[in-house]
Amino acid sequence: MRKRIAILGSTGSIGVQALDLISRFEDRLEVVALTAGTNVDLLVEQAQRVRPRLVCVADPDRGQILKARCDPLGIETAAGTEGLERVAAHPEADLVLSAIVGAAGLRPTLAAIRARKTVALANKESLVMAGELMMREASQRNVSLLPVDSEHSALHQCLRGERREEIRRVILTASGGPFRLSSQAEMEEAGPEEALRHPTWEMGPKITVDSATLMNKGLEVIEAHWLFGIEPERIEVLLHPQSLVHSLIEMRDGSLICQLGPADMRGPIQYALTYPDRWESPLPGLDLVAGPSLEFAPPDPARFPCLRLAYTALGKGGTAPAALNAANEVAVEAFLARRTRFNEIPRVIGKVLEEHVPVLADSLEAILEADRWSRRAAERILARGVAA
Ligand code: NAD
Ligand code: MG
């Protein structure tokens, strides 16, 4: 029987790559439901190709257009938040690929866990906001959360057969983004064009800016903490501009275990979709002889303050990481809309974190309230000017 997959965020970078991969395994994988934020054209095109049972557009205003275009295909449609949750809990899905960007992914991802679906998780923001809640709900229902993020996929692979208590530390690798070698002054002047020019990965705009500030790595530290139960003091970050070593684990006997592969997200996507099996890859492997030399260096905390902010939020605990995430989303959006400068992003987040009084993040309501509070605080700081 084919493994049946629902994709949250099928029109994004991860979603499109997942569909490409799935089309290469037509005899073993089947798509039962798809969602998009707003891009109805691409969603309909995907639906024509893969013929799912259900498609959903998150923007409720576009529900009617989607319906009009899918009725002739005999495909059921839905819209809005409830529609996303219906896709996440689709009775015919075995696995849900969570690939919406940002906090919008939290509710549907939680709905997938509650419906006891195996979750292939690309949406790291949900785990940053609600790590404790998601891990608890998943473990209560015996649901597997399989990382799609390349670093966490690497750690998952390194940890197969290892005992968690024998880990000394974890090293997450980071490409360093487009500003790895830039001066503070150059970064002050950088606009969206420069920040969106990622050296090794092609991704959606939000995560690409996060990679330029290194907030992406900060979010991944929090993600690793929840996924693998590792204390923040034992999670380190190293710049590795070739993006071929996807992360490493040091065991207590000093042995370093790492995973290498091409900088192509279809590798970690395939791993999560086929786990616990490994299938023949349709992609070319890594040529170690022809490839570049591997370099590693510590990140510069002065030029990349977002990394420290993420550790600070994780240390504060409770709703602080949800506040960090929301402030980051607001600041990145403002930067992309040219309403604020690149180096203001960490300043906005830092101010929001200083103001935030964390409470226990033990319910969806508490987390969403922190998210709303933090968005308002970030907008207020942006409106009056970050320096004020
Ligand atoms: P993207 O911007 O390319 O795509 C985002 C998807 O989410 C799209 O389908 C979009 O329609 C949908 N979406 C956006 N806002 C929405 C909303 N409010 N409600 C419902 N749907 C909405 O992003 P991406 O690069 O594919 O990243 C998706 C997730 O995967 C992010 O959490 C990112 O951090 C993570 N991730 C991505 C990569 C990568 O290579 N792209 C690598 C690792 C992790
Ligand atoms: Mg990553």
Coordinates of C-alpha atoms and ligand atoms in Angstrom, one line a residue:
M1 CA 0.0 0.0 0.0
R2 CA 1.2 3.5 -0.8
K3 CA 2.0 5.9 2.0
R4 CA -0.6 8.7 1.9
I5 CA 0.6 12.3 2.4
A6 CA -1.0 15.6 3.2
I7 CA 1.1 18.7 2.6
L8 CA 0.6 21.9 4.6
G9 CA 2.2 24.6 2.5
S10 CA 2.5 22.8 -0.9
T11 CA 3.1 26.0 -2.9
G12 CA 6.3 27.0 -0.9
S13 CA 9.9 26.0 -1.4
I14 CA 9.7 22.9 0.7
G15 CA 6.2 21.9 -0.6
V16 CA 7.2 22.2 -4.3
Q17 CA 10.4 20.1 -3.6
A18 CA 8.4 17.5 -1.8
L19 CA 5.9 17.2 -4.7
D20 CA 8.8 16.8 -7.1
L21 CA 10.2 14.0 -4.9
I22 CA 6.8 12.3 -4.5
S23 CA 6.3 12.3 -8.3
R24 CA 9.5 10.2 -8.5
F25 CA 8.0 7.6 -6.2
E26 CA 4.5 7.3 -7.7
D27 CA 4.2 3.6 -6.9
R28 CA 5.0 4.1 -3.2
L29 CA 3.7 7.6 -2.3
E30 CA 0.4 9.3 -2.8
V31 CA -0.8 12.8 -2.1
V32 CA -4.2 13.1 -0.4
A33 CA -4.4 16.8 0.5
L34 CA -2.7 20.1 -0.2
T35 CA -2.8 23.6 1.2
A36 CA -1.6 27.1 0.1
G37 CA -1.6 30.4 1.8
T38 CA -2.9 32.6 -1.1
N39 CA -1.5 31.1 -4.4
V40 CA -4.6 29.6 -5.9
D41 CA -3.1 29.3 -9.4
L42 CA -0.2 27.1 -8.3
L43 CA -2.5 25.1 -5.9
V44 CA -4.9 24.3 -8.7
E45 CA -2.0 23.4 -11.1
Q46 CA -0.7 21.0 -8.4
A47 CA -4.2 19.6 -7.8
Q48 CA -4.6 18.9 -11.6
R49 CA -1.3 17.0 -11.5
V50 CA -1.6 14.9 -8.3
R51 CA -5.4 14.6 -7.9
P52 CA -5.7 14.9 -4.1
R53 CA -9.0 14.4 -2.3
L54 CA -8.9 17.8 -0.7
V55 CA -7.3 21.2 -1.3
C56 CA -7.4 24.2 1.0
V57 CA -6.5 27.9 0.7
A58 CA -5.7 29.6 4.0
D59 CA -7.0 33.0 2.8
P60 CA -10.8 32.7 3.4
D61 CA -11.5 35.3 0.7
R62 CA -10.1 33.0 -2.0
G63 CA -12.2 30.0 -1.0
Q64 CA -14.8 30.6 -3.6
I65 CA -12.3 31.0 -6.5
L66 CA -10.6 27.8 -5.4
K67 CA -14.0 26.0 -5.3
A68 CA -15.0 27.2 -8.7
R69 CA -11.8 25.9 -10.2
C70 CA -11.7 22.6 -8.4
D71 CA -15.4 21.6 -8.8
P72 CA -14.9 20.6 -12.4
L73 CA -12.0 18.4 -11.3
G74 CA -14.1 16.7 -8.7
I75 CA -11.8 17.8 -5.9
E76 CA -13.2 18.9 -2.6
T77 CA -12.1 22.3 -1.3
A78 CA -11.8 24.1 2.0
A79 CA -10.6 27.6 3.2
G80 CA -9.3 29.3 6.3
T81 CA -7.9 28.0 9.5
E82 CA -10.5 25.3 9.9
G83 CA -9.7 24.1 6.4
L84 CA -6.0 23.8 7.2
E85 CA -6.9 21.8 10.3
R86 CA -9.1 19.5 8.2
V87 CA -6.2 18.8 5.8
A88 CA -3.9 18.2 8.8
A89 CA -6.4 15.6 10.2
H90 CA -7.5 14.1 6.9
P91 CA -8.7 10.6 7.6
E92 CA -6.9 9.2 4.6
A93 CA -3.5 10.7 5.5
D94 CA -0.8 8.6 7.1
L95 CA 1.8 11.4 7.2
V96 CA 1.5 15.2 7.3
L97 CA 4.3 17.3 5.9
S98 CA 4.2 20.6 7.9
A99 CA 5.7 23.1 5.5
I100 CA 3.8 26.4 6.2
V101 CA 6.2 29.2 7.1
G102 CA 5.9 30.9 10.5
A103 CA 3.5 30.9 13.4
A104 CA 0.6 30.1 11.0
G105 CA 1.9 26.6 11.0
L106 CA 1.3 26.0 14.7
R107 CA -2.5 25.2 14.8
P108 CA -2.5 22.8 11.8
T109 CA 0.6 21.0 13.0
L110 CA -0.9 20.6 16.4
A111 CA -4.1 19.3 14.7
A112 CA -2.0 16.7 12.9
I113 CA -0.5 15.5 16.1
R114 CA -3.9 15.4 17.8
A115 CA -5.2 13.3 14.9
R116 CA -2.3 10.9 15.5
K117 CA -0.6 11.5 12.1
T118 CA 3.2 11.0 11.7
V119 CA 4.5 14.6 11.2
A120 CA 7.4 15.5 8.9
L121 CA 8.2 18.8 10.4
A122 CA 9.7 21.7 8.3
N123 CA 7.8 24.4 10.2
K124 CA 10.4 25.0 12.9
E125 CA 8.5 28.1 14.2
S126 CA 5.8 25.9 15.7
L127 CA 8.3 24.0 17.8
V128 CA 10.0 27.3 18.8
M129 CA 6.7 28.6 20.0
A130 CA 5.2 25.5 21.5
G131 CA 8.0 22.9 21.9
E132 CA 6.9 21.7 25.3
L133 CA 3.2 21.4 24.3
M134 CA 4.0 19.7 20.9
M135 CA 6.4 17.2 22.4
R136 CA 4.1 16.3 25.2
E137 CA 1.0 15.9 23.0
A138 CA 3.1 13.8 20.5
S139 CA 4.5 11.5 23.2
Q140 CA 1.0 11.1 24.8
R141 CA -0.3 9.8 21.4
N142 CA 2.8 8.0 20.4
V143 CA 3.2 10.3 17.4
S144 CA 6.5 10.6 15.6
L145 CA 7.8 14.1 14.8
L146 CA 10.4 13.6 12.1
P147 CA 12.6 16.6 11.3
V148 CA 12.8 18.0 7.8
D149 CA 15.2 20.8 8.7
S150 CA 18.6 19.5 7.3
E151 CA 20.5 20.0 10.6
H152 CA 17.9 18.1 12.6
S153 CA 17.6 15.4 10.0
A154 CA 21.4 15.0 10.3
L155 CA 21.1 14.8 14.1
H156 CA 18.3 12.3 13.8
Q157 CA 20.4 10.2 11.5
C158 CA 23.5 10.5 13.8
L159 CA 21.5 9.4 16.7
R160 CA 20.1 6.2 15.2
G161 CA 21.3 3.5 17.6
E162 CA 23.0 6.0 20.0
R163 CA 21.9 6.6 23.6
R164 CA 20.8 10.2 24.4
E165 CA 22.5 10.2 27.8
E166 CA 25.9 9.4 26.2
I167 CA 25.9 12.7 24.1
R168 CA 28.4 15.3 25.2
R169 CA 27.4 18.0 22.9
V170 CA 25.6 18.8 19.6
I171 CA 27.1 21.0 16.9
L172 CA 24.7 22.7 14.5
T173 CA 26.3 23.9 11.3
A174 CA 25.3 27.1 9.6
S175 CA 26.3 28.3 6.1
G176 CA 26.8 31.8 7.5
G177 CA 24.5 33.3 4.9
P178 CA 25.3 36.1 2.5
F179 CA 26.9 38.3 5.2
R180 CA 29.3 35.8 6.7
L181 CA 32.3 37.9 5.6
S182 CA 30.6 41.4 5.5
S183 CA 31.5 44.2 7.8
Q184 CA 29.1 45.7 10.4
A185 CA 28.9 48.8 8.1
E186 CA 28.1 46.8 5.0
M187 CA 25.3 45.0 7.0
E188 CA 23.9 48.3 8.1
E189 CA 23.4 49.2 4.4
A190 CA 22.1 45.9 3.2
G191 CA 18.6 45.8 1.7
P192 CA 16.4 42.8 0.9
E193 CA 18.2 42.1 -2.4
E194 CA 21.5 41.4 -0.6
A195 CA 19.9 39.5 2.3
L196 CA 17.9 37.3 -0.1
R197 CA 21.1 36.2 -2.0
H198 CA 21.8 33.0 -0.1
P199 CA 25.1 31.3 -1.0
T200 CA 24.1 27.7 -0.7
W201 CA 20.3 27.1 -0.2
E202 CA 17.3 28.3 -2.2
M203 CA 14.5 28.8 0.2
G204 CA 11.4 31.0 0.9
P205 CA 12.1 34.7 1.7
K206 CA 11.5 34.5 5.5
I207 CA 13.9 31.7 6.2
T208 CA 16.4 33.3 3.8
V209 CA 16.5 36.5 5.8
D210 CA 16.6 34.4 9.0
S211 CA 19.7 32.8 7.6
A212 CA 21.3 36.2 6.9
T213 CA 20.7 37.3 10.5
L214 CA 21.5 33.8 11.9
M215 CA 18.2 33.9 13.6
N216 CA 17.5 30.7 11.6
K217 CA 20.3 29.0 13.6
G218 CA 18.9 30.4 16.8
L219 CA 15.5 29.0 16.0
E220 CA 17.2 25.7 15.2
V221 CA 18.9 25.6 18.6
I222 CA 15.5 25.8 20.2
E223 CA 14.2 23.2 17.8
A224 CA 17.1 20.8 18.6
H225 CA 16.5 21.3 22.3
W226 CA 12.9 20.2 22.0
L227 CA 13.3 17.4 19.4
F228 CA 16.2 15.7 21.1
G229 CA 15.9 16.8 24.7
I230 CA 19.3 18.4 24.8
E231 CA 20.2 21.3 27.2
P232 CA 21.0 24.6 25.6
E233 CA 24.5 24.7 27.1
R234 CA 25.3 21.5 25.1
I235 CA 24.1 22.9 21.8
E236 CA 26.8 24.8 19.8
V237 CA 26.8 26.5 16.4
L238 CA 29.7 26.4 13.9
L239 CA 29.8 28.2 10.6
H240 CA 30.4 25.8 7.7
P241 CA 30.2 27.7 4.4
Q242 CA 30.1 24.6 2.2
S243 CA 26.8 23.4 3.7
L244 CA 27.8 19.7 3.2
V245 CA 28.2 18.6 6.8
H246 CA 24.6 19.1 8.0
S247 CA 25.4 18.8 11.8
L248 CA 27.5 16.8 14.3
I249 CA 27.2 15.0 17.6
E250 CA 30.0 14.5 20.0
M251 CA 29.6 11.4 22.2
R252 CA 31.1 11.4 25.7
D253 CA 34.0 9.2 24.6
G254 CA 35.0 12.1 22.3
S255 CA 33.8 10.5 19.1
L256 CA 32.3 13.0 16.6
I257 CA 29.5 11.6 14.4
C258 CA 28.2 13.7 11.5
Q259 CA 26.1 13.4 8.4
L260 CA 27.0 14.7 5.0
G261 CA 25.0 15.2 1.8
P262 CA 24.4 17.6 -1.1
A263 CA 22.9 21.0 -0.1
D264 CA 19.5 19.8 -1.5
M265 CA 16.4 19.7 0.8
R266 CA 15.0 16.8 -1.2
G267 CA 17.5 14.7 0.8
P268 CA 16.1 15.4 4.3
I269 CA 12.5 15.5 2.9
Q270 CA 12.9 12.0 1.5
Y271 CA 14.4 10.8 4.8
A272 CA 11.4 12.0 6.7
L273 CA 8.9 10.7 4.2
T274 CA 10.4 7.2 4.0
Y275 CA 11.6 6.8 7.7
P276 CA 12.3 4.2 9.1
D277 CA 13.2 2.9 5.6
R278 CA 15.8 4.4 3.3
W279 CA 14.9 4.3 -0.4
E280 CA 17.1 4.7 -3.4
S281 CA 17.6 8.4 -4.1
P282 CA 16.7 9.8 -7.5
L283 CA 19.3 12.6 -6.9
P284 CA 23.1 12.6 -7.5
G285 CA 25.1 11.9 -4.4
L286 CA 28.0 13.9 -3.0
D287 CA 31.4 13.7 -4.8
L288 CA 33.9 14.1 -2.0
V289 CA 36.9 14.2 -4.3
A290 CA 35.5 16.9 -6.7
G291 CA 33.9 18.8 -3.9
P292 CA 35.3 21.7 -1.9
S293 CA 37.4 21.5 1.2
L294 CA 35.4 21.6 4.4
E295 CA 35.8 24.7 6.7
F296 CA 34.5 25.4 10.1
A297 CA 34.6 28.7 12.1
P298 CA 32.8 30.1 15.2
P299 CA 30.1 32.7 14.4
D300 CA 30.8 36.3 15.3
P301 CA 28.4 37.3 18.1
A302 CA 28.8 41.0 17.5
R303 CA 27.6 40.9 13.9
F304 CA 25.0 38.2 14.5
P305 CA 23.2 39.1 17.8
C306 CA 20.1 37.1 16.9
L307 CA 21.9 33.9 17.8
R308 CA 22.4 35.1 21.4
L309 CA 18.8 36.4 21.6
A310 CA 17.5 32.9 20.8
Y311 CA 19.6 31.4 23.6
T312 CA 18.4 34.1 25.9
A313 CA 14.7 33.3 25.1
L314 CA 15.3 29.6 25.5
G315 CA 17.0 30.3 28.9
K316 CA 14.0 32.4 30.1
G317 CA 11.7 29.7 29.1
G318 CA 7.9 29.7 29.1
T319 CA 6.4 31.9 26.4
A320 CA 9.7 33.8 25.8
P321 CA 10.6 31.8 22.6
A322 CA 7.1 32.4 21.2
A323 CA 7.7 36.1 21.8
L324 CA 11.1 35.9 20.2
N325 CA 9.6 34.2 17.2
A326 CA 6.7 36.6 16.7
A327 CA 9.0 39.7 17.1
N328 CA 11.3 38.2 14.5
E329 CA 8.5 37.6 12.0
V330 CA 7.3 41.2 12.4
A331 CA 10.8 42.6 12.0
V332 CA 11.7 40.4 9.0
E333 CA 8.4 41.4 7.3
A334 CA 9.2 45.1 8.0
F335 CA 12.7 44.6 6.6
L336 CA 11.4 42.9 3.4
A337 CA 8.9 45.8 3.0
R338 CA 11.8 48.3 3.5
R339 CA 10.2 49.7 6.6
T340 CA 13.3 48.9 8.7
R341 CA 17.0 48.2 8.3
F342 CA 18.8 44.9 8.5
N343 CA 20.6 45.6 11.7
E344 CA 17.3 46.8 13.4
I345 CA 15.9 43.3 13.2
P346 CA 17.9 42.1 16.3
R347 CA 17.2 45.4 18.1
V348 CA 13.5 45.1 17.7
I349 CA 13.6 41.5 18.9
G350 CA 15.9 42.4 21.8
K351 CA 13.5 45.1 23.0
V352 CA 10.5 42.9 22.8
L353 CA 12.3 40.2 24.8
E354 CA 13.3 42.7 27.5
E355 CA 9.6 43.8 27.8
H356 CA 8.1 40.3 27.7
V357 CA 7.1 38.7 31.0
P358 CA 7.1 35.0 30.2
V359 CA 4.3 32.8 31.6
L360 CA 4.1 29.0 31.3
A361 CA 3.8 27.8 27.7
D362 CA 1.6 24.9 28.7
S363 CA -1.5 25.7 26.6
L364 CA -2.1 26.8 23.0
E365 CA -4.0 29.9 24.3
A366 CA -1.1 31.1 26.5
I367 CA 1.3 30.7 23.5
L368 CA -1.0 32.5 21.0
E369 CA -1.5 35.3 23.5
A370 CA 2.3 35.7 23.8
D371 CA 2.5 35.7 20.0
R372 CA -0.2 38.4 19.7
W373 CA 1.4 40.5 22.5
S374 CA 4.8 40.3 20.9
R375 CA 3.6 41.3 17.5
R376 CA 1.9 44.4 18.9
A377 CA 5.1 45.3 20.9
A378 CA 7.3 44.8 17.8
E379 CA 5.0 47.0 15.7
R380 CA 5.0 49.7 18.4
I381 CA 8.8 49.7 18.6
L382 CA 9.0 49.9 14.8
A383 CA 6.5 52.7 14.6
R384 CA 8.3 54.9 17.1
G385 CA 11.7 54.1 15.6
V386 CA 13.9 51.4 17.0
A387 CA 16.6 53.8 18.4
A388 CA 14.0 55.6 20.6
Ligands
NAD1 P1 7.9 29.5 1.6 O1 7.6 30.9 1.9 O2 8.5 29.2 0.3 O3 6.5 28.7 1.6 C1 5.6 28.8 2.7 C2 4.3 28.0 2.4 O4 3.4 28.4 3.5 C3 3.6 28.4 1.1 O5 2.9 27.3 0.6 C4 2.6 29.5 1.6 O6 1.5 29.5 0.8 C5 2.2 28.9 3.0 N1 1.8 30.0 3.9 C6 2.4 31.2 4.1 N2 1.7 31.9 5.0 C7 0.6 31.2 5.3 C8 -0.5 31.4 6.2 N3 -0.6 32.5 6.9 N4 -1.4 30.4 6.4 C9 -1.3 29.2 5.7 N5 -0.3 29.0 4.8 C10 0.7 29.9 4.6 O7 8.7 28.9 2.8 P2 9.7 27.6 2.8 O8 11.0 28.1 2.5 O9 9.1 26.5 2.0 O10 9.7 27.3 4.4 C11 8.6 26.6 5.0 C12 9.0 26.1 6.4 O11 10.1 25.2 6.2 C13 9.5 27.2 7.2 O12 9.2 27.0 8.6 C14 11.0 27.1 7.1 O13 11.7 27.6 8.2 C15 11.2 25.6 7.0 N6 12.4 25.2 6.3 C16 12.6 25.5 5.0 C17 13.7 25.1 4.3 C18 13.9 25.5 2.8 O14 14.9 25.0 2.2 N7 13.0 26.2 2.2 C19 14.7 24.5 5.0 C20 14.5 24.1 6.3 C21 13.4 24.5 6.9
MG2 MG 18.1 24.3 8.7

